[in-house]
């Protein structure tokens, strides 16, 4: 853990996805001090008619992050804002077309490699 699931219909190339995954991984490592090998980024490509807001079609991207609980609110907010800016910078989409949420889960119910993950650094 942490992992980020990205729902998008913007038709990102493999190169752009690789750049986003690399930069999101770096931001997660730098800001919340997660080990690099624990960070996953998953892309879901959606057909053009798959996102709506207020009943009207949009081309917005939804970024859902999942991290272990225990970090300062300011740190989690800085991570979210940094990832939003990263997405905008790399894809060219306005931050007005991005919705991003980060959910936190207790470490005692978070597992990777068949073992419970330790408590996160309190940054």
Coordinates of N, CA, C and O in Angstrom, one line a residue:
X1 N 0.9 -1.1 0.0 CA 0.0 0.0 0.0 C 0.9 1.2 0.0 O 2.0 1.0 0.2
X2 N 0.9 2.2 -0.4 CA -0.3 3.0 -0.9 C -0.5 2.6 -2.4 O 0.4 2.1 -3.1
X3 N -1.7 2.7 -2.8 CA -2.0 2.6 -4.2 C -3.0 3.6 -4.7 O -3.8 4.1 -3.9
X4 N -2.9 3.9 -6.0 CA -3.7 4.9 -6.6 C -4.4 4.3 -7.8 O -3.7 3.7 -8.7
X5 N -5.7 4.4 -7.9 CA -6.5 3.9 -9.0 C -7.0 5.1 -9.8 O -7.6 6.0 -9.2
X6 N -6.7 5.1 -11.1 CA -7.0 6.3 -11.9 C -8.0 5.9 -12.9 O -7.8 5.0 -13.7
X7 N -9.2 6.5 -12.9 CA -10.2 6.3 -13.8 C -10.2 7.5 -14.8 O -10.5 8.6 -14.4
X8 N -10.0 7.2 -16.1 CA -9.8 8.3 -17.0 C -10.2 7.9 -18.4 O -10.0 6.8 -18.8
X9 N -10.8 8.9 -19.1 CA -11.1 8.6 -20.5 C -10.3 9.5 -21.5 O -10.7 9.6 -22.6
X10 N -9.2 10.0 -21.0 CA -8.5 10.9 -21.9 C -7.5 10.2 -22.9 O -6.9 10.9 -23.7
X11 N -7.5 8.9 -22.9 CA -6.7 8.2 -23.9 C -5.2 8.4 -23.7 O -4.5 8.8 -24.7
X12 N -4.7 8.1 -22.5 CA -3.3 8.4 -22.3 C -2.4 7.3 -23.0 O -2.7 6.1 -23.0
X13 N -1.3 7.8 -23.5 CA -0.4 6.8 -24.1 C 0.4 6.1 -23.0 O 0.4 6.5 -21.9
X14 N 1.0 5.0 -23.5 CA 1.8 4.2 -22.5 C 3.0 5.1 -21.9 O 3.3 4.9 -20.7
X15 N 3.6 5.9 -22.7 CA 4.6 6.8 -22.2 C 4.1 7.8 -21.1 O 4.8 8.0 -20.1
X16 N 3.0 8.3 -21.4 CA 2.4 9.3 -20.4 C 2.0 8.5 -19.1 O 2.3 9.0 -18.0
X17 N 1.4 7.3 -19.2 CA 1.1 6.5 -18.1 C 2.3 6.2 -17.3 O 2.4 6.3 -16.0
X18 N 3.4 5.8 -17.9 CA 4.7 5.5 -17.3 C 5.2 6.7 -16.5 O 5.7 6.6 -15.4
X19 N 5.1 7.9 -17.2 CA 5.6 9.1 -16.6 C 4.8 9.5 -15.3 O 5.3 9.8 -14.3
X20 N 3.4 9.4 -15.5 CA 2.6 9.6 -14.3 C 2.8 8.6 -13.2 O 2.9 9.1 -12.0
X21 N 3.0 7.4 -13.5 CA 3.2 6.4 -12.4 C 4.5 6.6 -11.7 O 4.6 6.6 -10.5
X22 N 5.6 7.0 -12.5 CA 6.9 7.3 -11.9 C 6.8 8.5 -11.0 O 7.3 8.5 -9.9
X23 N 6.1 9.6 -11.5 CA 6.1 10.8 -10.7 C 5.2 10.7 -9.5 O 5.5 11.2 -8.4
X24 N 4.0 10.0 -9.6 CA 3.2 9.7 -8.4 C 3.9 8.9 -7.4 O 3.9 9.2 -6.2
X25 N 4.6 7.9 -7.9 CA 5.4 7.1 -6.9 C 6.5 7.9 -6.2 O 6.6 7.8 -5.0
X26 N 7.1 8.8 -6.9 CA 8.1 9.7 -6.3 C 7.5 10.6 -5.3 O 8.0 10.8 -4.2
X27 N 6.4 11.2 -5.6 CA 5.7 12.1 -4.7 C 5.2 11.4 -3.4 O 5.4 11.9 -2.3
X28 N 4.7 10.2 -3.6 CA 4.3 9.4 -2.4 C 5.5 9.1 -1.5 O 5.4 9.2 -0.3
X29 N 6.6 8.7 -2.2 CA 7.8 8.4 -1.4 C 8.3 9.7 -0.7 O 8.6 9.6 0.5
X30 N 8.4 10.8 -1.4 CA 9.0 12.0 -0.8 C 8.1 12.6 0.2 O 8.6 13.1 1.2
X31 N 6.8 12.6 0.0 CA 5.9 13.3 0.9 C 5.4 12.5 2.1 O 5.4 12.9 3.3
X32 N 5.0 11.2 1.9 CA 4.6 10.4 3.1 C 5.6 9.3 3.5 O 5.3 8.5 4.3
X33 N 6.7 9.3 2.8 CA 7.8 8.4 3.1 C 7.5 6.9 3.0 O 8.1 6.1 3.7
X34 N 6.6 6.6 2.1 CA 6.4 5.2 1.8 C 7.6 4.6 1.0 O 8.1 5.3 0.2
X35 N 7.8 3.3 1.2 CA 8.9 2.7 0.5 C 8.5 2.5 -1.0 O 7.3 2.3 -1.3
X36 N 9.4 2.7 -1.9 CA 9.0 2.7 -3.3 C 8.4 1.4 -3.7 O 7.4 1.5 -4.5
X37 N 8.8 0.3 -3.2 CA 8.2 -1.0 -3.7 C 6.8 -1.2 -3.1 O 6.2 -2.3 -3.4
X38 N 6.3 -0.3 -2.3 CA 4.9 -0.5 -1.8 C 3.9 0.4 -2.6 O 2.7 0.2 -2.4
X39 N 4.4 1.2 -3.5 CA 3.6 2.2 -4.2 C 3.1 1.5 -5.5 O 3.9 1.2 -6.3
X40 N 1.8 1.5 -5.7 CA 1.2 1.0 -6.9 C 0.3 2.0 -7.6 O -0.4 2.8 -6.9
X41 N 0.4 2.1 -8.9 CA -0.5 3.0 -9.6 C -1.2 2.2 -10.7 O -0.5 1.5 -11.5
X42 N -2.5 2.2 -10.7 CA -3.3 1.4 -11.6 C -4.2 2.4 -12.5 O -4.9 3.2 -12.0
X43 N -4.2 2.1 -13.8 CA -4.9 3.0 -14.7 C -6.1 2.2 -15.2 O -6.0 1.0 -15.7
X44 N -7.3 2.8 -15.2 CA -8.5 2.2 -15.9 C -8.9 3.2 -17.0 O -9.2 4.3 -16.7
X45 N -8.8 2.7 -18.2 CA -9.2 3.5 -19.3 C -10.7 3.4 -19.6 O -11.2 2.3 -19.7
X46 N -11.4 4.5 -19.6 CA -12.9 4.5 -19.8 C -13.3 4.9 -21.2 O -12.6 5.8 -21.8
X47 N -14.4 4.4 -21.7 CA -14.9 4.9 -23.0 C -15.4 6.4 -22.8 O -15.6 6.8 -21.7
X48 N -15.5 7.1 -23.9 CA -15.8 8.5 -23.9 C -17.1 8.9 -23.2 O -17.2 9.9 -22.7
X49 N -18.0 8.0 -23.2 CA -19.3 8.3 -22.6 C -19.5 7.8 -21.1 O -20.5 7.4 -20.7
X50 N -18.4 7.7 -20.4 CA -18.4 7.1 -19.1 C -18.3 8.0 -17.9 O -18.5 7.5 -16.8
X51 N -18.1 9.3 -18.1 CA -18.1 10.2 -16.9 C -19.1 11.3 -17.1 O -19.2 11.9 -18.1
X52 N -19.8 11.5 -16.0 CA -20.9 12.5 -16.0 C -20.8 13.3 -14.6 O -20.4 12.7 -13.6
X53 N -21.1 14.6 -14.7 CA -21.3 15.3 -13.4 C -22.6 16.1 -13.6 O -22.8 16.8 -14.7
X54 N -23.5 16.1 -12.6 CA -24.8 16.8 -12.7 C -25.5 16.3 -13.9 O -26.3 17.1 -14.5
X55 N -25.4 15.0 -14.3 CA -26.1 14.5 -15.4 C -25.6 14.9 -16.8 O -26.1 14.5 -17.8
X56 N -24.5 15.6 -16.8 CA -23.9 16.0 -18.1 C -22.5 15.4 -18.3 O -21.8 15.2 -17.4
X57 N -22.2 15.0 -19.6 CA -20.9 14.3 -19.8 C -19.7 15.2 -19.5 O -19.8 16.5 -19.7
X58 N -18.7 14.6 -19.0 CA -17.4 15.3 -18.7 C -16.3 14.5 -19.3 O -16.5 13.4 -19.7
X59 N -15.1 15.1 -19.2 CA -13.9 14.3 -19.5 C -13.0 14.2 -18.3 O -11.9 13.9 -18.4
X60 N -13.6 14.5 -17.1 CA -12.8 14.5 -15.9 C -12.1 13.2 -15.6 O -12.6 12.1 -16.0
X61 N -11.1 13.3 -14.8 CA -10.3 12.1 -14.4 C -10.6 12.0 -12.9 O -10.6 13.0 -12.1
X62 N -10.8 10.8 -12.4 CA -11.0 10.5 -11.0 C -9.7 9.7 -10.5 O -9.4 8.7 -11.1
X63 N -9.1 10.3 -9.5 CA -7.9 9.7 -8.9 C -8.2 9.3 -7.5 O -8.6 10.2 -6.7
X64 N -8.2 8.0 -7.2 CA -8.5 7.5 -5.8 C -7.2 6.9 -5.2 O -6.6 6.0 -5.7
X65 N -6.8 7.5 -4.1 CA -5.6 7.1 -3.4 C -6.0 6.3 -2.1 O -6.9 6.7 -1.5
X66 N -5.2 5.3 -1.8 CA -5.4 4.6 -0.6 C -4.1 4.5 0.1 O -3.1 4.0 -0.4
X67 N -4.0 4.9 1.4 CA -2.8 4.9 2.2 C -3.1 4.4 3.6 O -4.2 4.4 4.0
X68 N -2.0 4.0 4.3 CA -2.2 3.7 5.7 C -2.5 4.9 6.5 O -1.9 6.0 6.3
X69 N -3.3 4.8 7.5 CA -3.7 5.9 8.4 C -2.5 6.2 9.4 O -1.8 5.3 9.7
X70 N -2.4 7.4 9.8 CA -1.4 7.8 10.8 C -0.6 9.0 10.4 O 0.3 9.4 11.2
X71 N -0.8 9.6 9.3 CA -0.1 10.8 8.9 C -0.8 12.0 9.2 O -2.0 12.0 9.4
X72 N -0.1 13.1 9.3 CA -0.8 14.4 9.6 C -1.6 14.8 8.5 O -1.3 14.6 7.3
X73 N -2.8 15.5 8.8 CA -3.7 15.9 7.8 C -3.0 16.8 6.7 O -3.3 16.6 5.5
X74 N -2.2 17.7 7.2 CA -1.5 18.6 6.3 C -0.6 17.8 5.3 O -0.5 18.2 4.1
X75 N 0.0 16.7 5.7 CA 0.8 15.9 4.9 C 0.0 15.2 3.8 O 0.3 15.2 2.6
X76 N -1.2 14.7 4.2 CA -2.1 14.0 3.2 C -2.6 15.0 2.2 O -2.7 14.7 1.0
X77 N -3.0 16.2 2.7 CA -3.5 17.2 1.8 C -2.4 17.7 0.8 O -2.7 17.9 -0.4
X78 N -1.2 17.8 1.3 CA 0.0 18.2 0.4 C 0.2 17.1 -0.6 O 0.4 17.4 -1.8
X79 N 0.0 15.8 -0.3 CA 0.2 14.7 -1.2 C -0.9 14.9 -2.3 O -0.6 14.8 -3.5
X80 N -2.2 15.1 -1.9 CA -3.3 15.2 -2.8 C -3.1 16.3 -3.8 O -3.2 16.2 -5.0
X81 N -2.7 17.5 -3.3 CA -2.5 18.6 -4.1 C -1.3 18.5 -5.1 O -1.4 18.9 -6.2
X82 N -0.3 17.8 -4.6 CA 0.9 17.5 -5.4 C 0.6 16.6 -6.6 O 1.0 16.8 -7.7
X83 N -0.2 15.6 -6.3 CA -0.6 14.6 -7.3 C -1.5 15.3 -8.3 O -1.4 15.1 -9.5
X84 N -2.5 16.1 -7.9 CA -3.4 16.8 -8.8 C -2.6 17.7 -9.7 O -2.8 17.7 -11.0
X85 N -1.6 18.4 -9.2 CA -0.8 19.3 -10.1 C 0.1 18.5 -11.0 O 0.2 18.8 -12.2
X86 N 0.6 17.4 -10.5 CA 1.4 16.5 -11.4 C 0.6 16.0 -12.5 O 1.0 16.0 -13.7
X87 N -0.7 15.5 -12.3 CA -1.6 15.0 -13.3 C -1.8 16.1 -14.3 O -1.7 15.9 -15.5
X88 N -2.1 17.3 -13.9 CA -2.3 18.4 -14.8 C -1.1 18.8 -15.6 O -1.2 19.0 -16.8
X89 N 0.0 18.8 -15.0 CA 1.3 19.2 -15.7 C 1.6 18.2 -16.8 O 2.0 18.5 -17.9
X90 N 1.4 16.9 -16.5 CA 1.8 15.8 -17.4 C 0.8 15.6 -18.5 O 1.2 15.4 -19.7
X91 N -0.5 15.7 -18.2 CA -1.5 15.4 -19.1 C -2.0 16.6 -19.9 O -2.6 16.5 -20.9
X92 N -1.8 17.8 -19.3 CA -2.3 19.0 -19.9 C -3.8 19.3 -19.5 O -4.3 20.3 -19.9
X93 N -4.4 18.4 -18.7 CA -5.7 18.7 -18.3 C -5.7 19.7 -17.2 O -4.8 19.8 -16.4
X94 N -6.8 20.5 -17.2 CA -6.9 21.5 -16.1 C -7.2 20.8 -14.8 O -7.9 19.7 -14.8
X95 N -6.8 21.4 -13.7 CA -7.1 20.8 -12.4 C -8.6 20.8 -12.1 O -9.1 20.1 -11.3
X96 N -9.3 21.6 -12.9 CA -10.8 21.7 -12.8 C -11.4 20.4 -13.3 O -12.6 20.1 -13.1
X97 N -10.7 19.6 -14.1 CA -11.2 18.3 -14.6 C -10.7 17.1 -13.8 O -10.8 16.0 -14.3
X98 N -10.1 17.4 -12.6 CA -9.6 16.3 -11.8 C -10.4 16.2 -10.5 O -10.5 17.3 -9.8
X99 N -10.8 15.0 -10.1 CA -11.3 14.8 -8.8 C -10.4 13.8 -8.1 O -10.1 12.7 -8.7
X100 N -9.9 14.1 -6.9 CA -8.9 13.3 -6.3 C -9.3 13.1 -4.8 O -9.7 14.1 -4.2
X101 N -9.3 11.9 -4.3 CA -9.6 11.6 -2.9 C -8.6 10.6 -2.4 O -8.2 9.7 -3.1
X102 N -8.2 10.8 -1.2 CA -7.3 9.9 -0.5 C -8.0 9.3 0.7 O -8.4 10.0 1.6
X103 N -8.1 8.0 0.7 CA -8.7 7.2 1.8 C -7.6 6.7 2.7 O -6.6 6.2 2.1
X104 N -7.8 6.6 4.0 CA -6.8 6.1 4.9 C -7.4 4.9 5.6 O -8.5 4.9 6.0
X105 N -6.5 3.8 5.7 CA -6.9 2.6 6.3 C -5.9 2.3 7.5 O -4.7 2.5 7.3
X106 N -6.4 1.7 8.6 CA -5.5 1.3 9.6 C -4.4 0.3 9.1 O -4.8 -0.6 8.4
X107 N -3.2 0.4 9.6 CA -2.2 -0.5 9.2 C -2.5 -2.0 9.6 O -2.2 -2.9 8.9
X108 N -3.2 -2.1 10.7 CA -3.5 -3.5 11.1 C -4.5 -4.3 10.2 O -4.6 -5.5 10.3
X109 N -5.1 -3.6 9.2 CA -5.9 -4.2 8.2 C -5.4 -4.1 6.8 O -6.1 -4.2 5.8
X110 N -4.1 -3.7 6.7 CA -3.4 -3.5 5.5 C -2.3 -4.5 5.3 O -1.4 -4.6 6.1
X111 N -2.3 -5.3 4.2 CA -1.4 -6.4 4.0 C -0.8 -6.2 2.6 O -1.4 -5.8 1.6
X112 N 0.5 -6.6 2.5 CA 1.2 -6.8 1.2 C 2.2 -7.9 1.4 O 2.8 -8.0 2.5
X113 N 2.5 -8.6 0.4 CA 3.4 -9.7 0.4 C 3.0 -10.8 1.5 O 3.9 -11.4 2.1
X114 N 1.7 -10.9 1.7 CA 1.3 -11.9 2.7 C 1.5 -11.5 4.1 O 1.4 -12.4 5.0
X115 N 1.8 -10.3 4.4 CA 2.1 -9.9 5.8 C 1.5 -8.5 6.1 O 1.3 -7.7 5.1
X116 N 1.2 -8.3 7.3 CA 0.6 -7.0 7.7 C 1.7 -5.9 7.6 O 2.9 -6.1 7.9
X117 N 1.3 -4.8 7.1 CA 2.3 -3.7 6.9 C 2.5 -3.0 8.3 O 1.5 -2.9 9.1
X118 N 3.6 -2.4 8.5 CA 3.9 -1.7 9.7 C 3.2 -0.4 9.7 O 2.7 0.1 8.7
X119 N 3.1 0.2 10.9 CA 2.5 1.6 11.0 C 3.4 2.5 10.2 O 4.6 2.3 10.0
X120 N 2.7 3.5 9.5 CA 3.5 4.4 8.7 C 4.3 5.4 9.5 O 4.0 5.6 10.7
X121 N 5.2 6.1 8.8 CA 6.0 7.2 9.5 C 5.0 8.3 9.8 O 4.1 8.5 8.9
X122 N 5.0 8.9 10.9 CA 4.1 10.0 11.3 C 4.6 11.3 10.8 O 5.2 12.1 11.5
X123 N 4.5 11.5 9.4 CA 5.0 12.7 8.8 C 3.8 13.7 8.5 O 2.7 13.3 8.4

